Short mmCIF file of C-alpha atoms and ligand atoms in Angstrom, two decimals:
data_model
loop_
_atom_site.label_atom_id
_atom_site.label_comp_id
_atom_site.label_asym_id
_atom_site.label_seq_id
_atom_site.Cartn_x
_atom_site.Cartn_y
_atom_site.Cartn_z
CA MET A 495 94.49 96.86 140.94
CA LYS A 496 92.11 99.68 141.84
CA THR A 497 88.85 100.04 139.91
CA LEU A 498 87.84 103.65 139.35
CA LEU A 499 84.14 104.02 138.61
CA ASN A 500 83.93 107.82 138.31
CA ASN A 501 86.07 110.96 138.09
CA ILE A 502 86.15 111.55 141.86
CA ASP A 503 87.63 108.05 142.36
CA LEU A 504 90.10 108.79 139.59
CA ASN A 505 91.28 112.13 140.96
CA GLU A 506 91.69 110.67 144.42
CA ALA A 507 93.67 107.68 143.15
CA LEU A 508 95.96 109.54 140.74
CA PHE A 509 96.76 112.49 143.02
CA GLY A 510 100.49 112.82 143.64
CA ASN A 511 101.52 110.30 140.96
CA SER A 512 103.88 111.29 138.17
CA ASN A 513 104.88 109.55 134.94
CA ILE A 514 101.43 108.03 134.47
CA GLY A 515 100.99 105.74 131.46
CA PHE A 516 97.51 105.61 129.95
CA VAL A 517 96.04 102.92 127.69
CA PRO A 518 92.61 103.95 126.38
CA THR A 519 90.53 101.01 125.12
CA MET A 520 86.98 100.02 124.28
CA GLY A 521 87.41 96.69 126.08
CA SER A 522 87.06 93.10 124.83
CA LEU A 523 90.76 92.98 125.46
CA HIS A 524 93.13 90.86 123.36
CA ASP A 525 96.88 90.47 122.93
CA GLY A 526 97.04 93.75 120.96
CA HIS A 527 95.77 95.69 123.98
CA ILE A 528 97.97 93.60 126.26
CA SER A 529 101.11 94.60 124.33
CA LEU A 530 100.23 98.29 124.84
CA ILE A 531 99.63 97.70 128.55
CA LYS A 532 102.94 95.84 128.97
CA LYS A 533 104.78 98.69 127.25
CA SER A 534 103.10 101.21 129.55
CA ILE A 535 104.00 99.19 132.66
CA LYS A 536 107.62 99.11 131.44
CA LEU A 537 107.86 102.85 130.68
CA SER A 538 105.65 104.40 133.40
CA ASN A 539 105.46 104.61 137.21
CA LYS A 540 101.74 103.84 137.20
CA THR A 541 99.53 102.43 134.45
CA ILE A 542 95.86 103.24 134.01
CA VAL A 543 93.68 101.41 131.46
CA SER A 544 90.30 102.82 130.53
CA ILE A 545 87.43 100.78 129.15
CA PHE A 546 84.82 102.96 127.50
CA VAL A 547 82.81 102.18 124.38
CA ASN A 548 82.57 105.70 123.03
CA PRO A 549 79.14 106.23 121.43
CA LYS A 550 80.34 109.37 119.61
CA GLN A 551 82.77 107.51 117.37
CA PHE A 552 80.15 105.13 115.95
CA ASN A 553 78.57 106.50 112.82
CA ASN A 554 76.03 103.68 112.97
CA LYS A 555 73.83 102.90 116.01
CA LYS A 556 73.60 99.19 115.18
CA ASP A 557 77.40 98.97 115.10
CA TYR A 558 77.58 100.59 118.57
CA LYS A 559 75.02 98.14 119.93
CA LYS A 560 76.72 95.05 118.53
CA TYR A 561 80.25 96.14 119.53
CA PRO A 562 81.60 93.26 121.68
CA ARG A 563 81.63 93.86 125.43
CA ASN A 564 83.22 91.51 127.93
CA ILE A 565 83.95 93.37 131.14
CA LYS A 566 84.34 90.36 133.47
CA LYS A 567 87.00 88.75 131.31
CA ASP A 568 88.70 92.15 130.79
CA LEU A 569 89.02 92.73 134.54
CA LYS A 570 90.56 89.27 134.98
CA ILE A 571 93.15 90.03 132.28
CA LEU A 572 94.00 93.43 133.79
CA LYS A 573 94.36 91.99 137.29
CA LYS A 574 96.73 89.32 136.02
CA LEU A 575 98.85 91.98 134.29
CA LYS A 576 99.05 93.87 137.59
CA VAL A 577 97.72 97.09 136.11
CA ASP A 578 97.56 99.81 138.80
CA PHE A 579 94.21 101.34 137.82
CA VAL A 580 91.27 100.48 135.60
CA TYR A 581 88.96 103.37 134.79
CA LEU A 582 85.36 102.45 133.91
CA PRO A 583 83.65 105.79 133.33
CA LYS A 584 79.96 106.28 132.63
CA ILE A 585 78.94 108.42 129.66
CA LYS A 586 78.26 111.38 132.00
CA ASP A 587 81.83 111.19 133.41
CA ILE A 588 83.24 111.84 129.95
CA PHE A 589 80.65 114.05 128.29
CA ARG A 590 79.78 116.73 130.79
CA THR A 591 77.63 119.15 128.81
CA LYS A 592 79.18 122.38 130.11
CA ASN A 593 82.47 122.17 128.26
CA LYS A 594 81.56 121.63 124.62
CA ILE A 595 84.34 120.51 122.28
CA LYS A 596 83.88 120.96 118.56
CA ILE A 597 86.35 119.04 116.42
CA LYS A 598 86.64 119.85 112.73
CA LEU A 599 88.93 117.83 110.48
CA ASN A 600 91.05 119.56 107.83
CA LYS A 601 90.14 118.84 104.23
CA GLN A 602 93.36 116.84 103.70
CA ASP A 603 92.48 114.63 106.70
CA LYS A 604 89.13 113.59 105.22
CA ILE A 605 90.56 110.44 103.66
CA MET A 606 90.27 106.67 104.24
CA CYS A 607 88.15 106.01 107.36
CA ALA A 608 87.41 109.73 107.75
CA LYS A 609 85.75 109.59 104.35
CA TYR A 610 83.91 106.30 104.82
CA ARG A 611 82.88 106.75 108.49
CA LYS A 612 81.49 110.26 108.71
CA GLY A 613 82.02 111.79 112.16
CA HIS A 614 84.08 108.84 113.39
CA PHE A 615 87.40 110.61 113.98
CA GLU A 616 85.68 113.74 115.29
CA GLY A 617 84.21 111.38 117.95
CA VAL A 618 87.58 109.72 118.59
CA ILE A 619 89.44 113.03 118.91
CA GLU A 620 86.76 114.45 121.18
CA VAL A 621 86.85 111.47 123.55
CA MET A 622 90.67 111.43 123.53
CA THR A 623 90.73 115.16 124.33
CA ARG A 624 88.30 114.64 127.21
CA LEU A 625 90.12 111.53 128.51
CA THR A 626 93.52 113.26 128.34
CA LYS A 627 92.13 116.22 130.32
CA ILE A 628 90.67 113.89 132.96
CA VAL A 629 93.61 111.44 133.29
CA ASN A 630 96.45 113.90 132.59
CA PRO A 631 98.97 111.18 131.70
CA SER A 632 102.64 111.61 130.71
CA LYS A 633 102.29 108.98 128.01
CA ILE A 634 99.39 107.55 126.02
CA PHE A 635 99.93 104.17 124.37
CA MET A 636 98.20 103.58 121.01
CA GLY A 637 98.38 100.87 118.34
CA GLU A 638 99.65 101.17 114.75
CA LYS A 639 96.81 98.85 113.75
CA ASP A 640 94.67 102.02 113.74
CA PHE A 641 97.31 104.08 111.97
CA GLN A 642 95.13 106.95 110.79
CA GLN A 643 93.66 107.28 114.30
CA LEU A 644 97.17 107.23 115.81
CA LEU A 645 98.40 110.10 113.59
CA LEU A 646 95.25 112.21 114.04
CA VAL A 647 95.14 111.80 117.82
CA LYS A 648 98.88 112.53 118.03
CA LYS A 649 98.37 115.73 116.06
CA TYR A 650 95.45 116.98 118.20
CA VAL A 651 96.51 115.76 121.65
CA GLU A 652 100.19 116.74 121.46
CA LYS A 653 99.18 120.21 120.23
CA ASN A 654 96.96 120.81 123.26
CA PHE A 655 98.52 118.78 126.09
CA LYS A 656 101.93 117.80 127.44
CA SER A 657 101.06 114.09 127.09
CA LYS A 658 103.13 112.16 124.52
CA ILE A 659 101.60 109.54 122.23
CA ILE A 660 103.66 106.32 122.15
CA SER A 661 102.98 104.15 119.09
CA CYS A 662 102.97 100.38 119.46
CA LYS A 663 103.39 97.69 116.78
CA THR A 664 100.40 95.75 115.42
CA ILE A 665 99.94 92.33 117.03
CA ARG A 666 98.67 89.57 114.70
CA ASP A 667 97.36 86.04 115.18
CA LYS A 668 99.12 83.00 113.74
CA ASN A 669 97.40 83.56 110.38
CA LYS A 670 98.64 87.18 110.26
CA LEU A 671 95.22 88.68 110.90
CA ALA A 672 95.59 91.82 113.05
CA LEU A 673 93.94 91.23 116.41
CA SER A 674 90.78 93.26 116.86
CA SER A 675 87.84 93.13 119.25
CA ARG A 676 85.65 92.93 116.15
CA ASN A 677 87.24 89.60 115.14
CA THR A 678 84.93 87.91 117.68
CA LEU A 679 82.03 88.92 115.42
CA LEU A 680 83.46 86.94 112.48
CA LYS A 681 82.20 83.51 111.50
CA LYS A 682 84.86 80.80 111.34
CA ASP A 683 85.17 80.87 107.52
CA ASP A 684 85.39 84.66 107.49
CA LEU A 685 88.13 84.56 110.12
CA ILE A 686 90.11 82.18 107.91
CA ASN A 687 89.56 84.34 104.82
CA ALA A 688 90.54 87.53 106.69
CA GLY A 689 93.82 85.83 107.60
CA LYS A 690 94.33 84.89 103.94
CA ILE A 691 93.71 88.50 102.88
CA SER A 692 96.37 89.72 105.35
CA LYS A 693 98.91 87.15 104.15
CA SER A 694 98.18 88.02 100.54
CA LEU A 695 98.77 91.75 101.21
CA ILE A 696 102.05 91.10 103.08
CA ILE A 697 103.36 89.16 100.05
CA PHE A 698 101.93 91.73 97.62
CA LYS A 699 103.70 94.62 99.35
CA ARG A 700 107.05 92.86 99.07
CA LYS A 701 106.44 92.25 95.37
CA LEU A 702 105.83 95.97 94.82
CA LEU A 703 109.45 96.70 95.78
CA ASN A 704 110.83 96.40 92.25
CA LYS A 705 107.70 97.25 90.27
CA LYS A 706 106.52 100.34 88.42
CA ASN A 707 102.99 101.71 88.07
CA LEU A 708 102.08 100.70 91.62
CA ASN A 709 98.66 102.29 91.61
CA ASN A 710 97.62 100.14 88.70
CA LEU A 711 98.80 97.00 90.48
CA ILE A 712 96.94 98.04 93.61
CA LEU A 713 93.74 98.49 91.65
CA MET A 714 94.18 95.00 90.18
CA LYS A 715 94.78 93.59 93.67
CA LYS A 716 91.64 95.29 94.93
CA ASN A 717 89.55 93.64 92.21
CA GLU A 718 91.20 90.27 92.82
CA LEU A 719 90.47 90.34 96.58
CA LYS A 720 86.89 91.53 96.01
CA LYS A 721 86.14 88.63 93.67
CA LYS A 722 88.05 85.93 95.51
CA TYR A 723 86.70 86.59 99.01
CA ASP A 724 83.35 88.27 98.26
CA ILE A 725 84.21 91.31 100.36
CA LYS A 726 83.25 94.96 100.09
CA ILE A 727 86.40 97.09 99.99
CA ASP A 728 86.09 100.72 101.13
CA TYR A 729 89.69 101.43 100.19
CA LEU A 730 92.97 99.75 99.31
CA GLU A 731 95.56 102.48 98.94
CA LEU A 732 99.28 103.14 99.12
CA ARG A 733 99.99 106.16 101.29
CA ASN A 734 103.01 107.90 102.76
CA ILE A 735 103.39 107.07 106.47
CA LYS A 736 104.31 110.62 107.52
CA ASN A 737 101.52 112.65 105.90
CA LEU A 738 99.15 109.91 104.65
CA LYS A 739 99.23 111.38 101.13
CA LEU A 740 98.62 108.99 98.24
CA THR A 741 101.90 107.88 96.71
CA ASN A 742 103.25 105.79 93.88
CA LYS A 743 106.49 104.98 95.74
CA ILE A 744 106.89 102.07 98.12
CA GLN A 745 109.55 103.82 100.26
CA ASN A 746 108.06 105.20 103.51
CA ALA A 747 104.66 103.97 102.43
CA LYS A 748 102.09 101.54 103.74
CA ILE A 749 99.18 99.76 102.12
CA PHE A 750 95.97 100.69 103.93
CA ILE A 751 92.82 98.61 103.68
CA ALA A 752 89.28 98.77 105.04
CA TYR A 753 86.81 96.07 104.05
CA SER A 754 83.62 94.41 105.18
CA ILE A 755 83.33 90.67 105.30
CA ASN A 756 79.73 89.60 105.96
CA ASN A 757 78.99 93.05 107.39
CA VAL A 758 81.94 93.08 109.84
CA ARG A 759 84.23 95.99 108.98
CA LEU A 760 87.97 95.40 109.40
CA ILE A 761 90.92 97.75 108.88
CA ASP A 762 94.63 97.05 108.63
CA ASN A 763 97.87 98.39 107.22
CA PHE A 764 101.03 96.69 105.92
P1 LIG B 443 90.21 99.65 120.78
O1 LIG B 443 89.84 98.95 122.05
O2 LIG B 443 89.92 98.85 119.56
O3 LIG B 443 89.70 101.06 120.72
O4 LIG B 443 91.80 99.77 120.80
C1 LIG B 443 92.48 100.36 121.87
C2 LIG B 443 93.92 100.54 121.48
O5 LIG B 443 94.49 99.27 121.19
C3 LIG B 443 94.11 101.42 120.24
O6 LIG B 443 95.22 102.27 120.42
C4 LIG B 443 94.37 100.39 119.16
O7 LIG B 443 95.14 100.89 118.09
C5 LIG B 443 95.13 99.34 119.93
N1 LIG B 443 95.06 98.04 119.23
C6 LIG B 443 93.94 97.40 118.82
N2 LIG B 443 94.27 96.27 118.17
C7 LIG B 443 95.61 96.18 118.17
C8 LIG B 443 96.56 95.24 117.64
N3 LIG B 443 96.18 94.14 116.99
N4 LIG B 443 97.87 95.50 117.84
C9 LIG B 443 98.28 96.61 118.50
N5 LIG B 443 97.45 97.53 119.01
C10 LIG B 443 96.13 97.34 118.85
#
């Protein structure tokens, strides 16, 4: 495994390689990231994993500061997986001032996390545009856990580059909680409750199959979860998986949730 600390290292190392698979991450790697990396190794000639905590996608400075970082452990994991390259850029490698990129979301995209985390996806799309330009991969592997991010990045990146976005299934722990680097910030009780919330939503979605008035039931579920687990819910919504429009039909739809449990914000979809 070669460690690339700047863009010169990267250009030298990647020169002449084709069918490059790219897994962008913010580190604190877990089995969710590992599943993306394994898929890339399977489908690509060379795999490059980046670890970069992107300041531009944090709408809150405190959140950026407390985001878990664990580079030593990450490098061990990547070495064991036999990843070809790990890219550890500095802020200046990504955000050179001369080429400014201004991302503006469409009105219909300003939903869910775009509504509750102002500037977040603009920051994500900007960093993904810059990373794609630098790495120039054939394929970029991204998780369905961050479904809204996956669709938005796919729309922007595939419009401007030849790189294809490959979506990867959400990996969960034994209690059905979606793995996330942020889970390490949860207290033990909150971790247990977050698992219970996931299980409850998996069962709830199945029950919606033969029901009418789904939006009403979803509103009731939202109130139930709020009371039972003392959480702050940003949204609990049923949306179409192709265009993310609100829907009252369970076919081709997913339940999307974002909530804070003791000030740790989690998102998921079912
Ligand atoms: P992050 O390091 O949180 O920015 O995530 C890097 C990539 O890993 C993104 O494409 C995420 O969607 C993906 N990812 C994070 N958690 C999971 C998970 N539990 N299952 C599958 N993919 C995930």
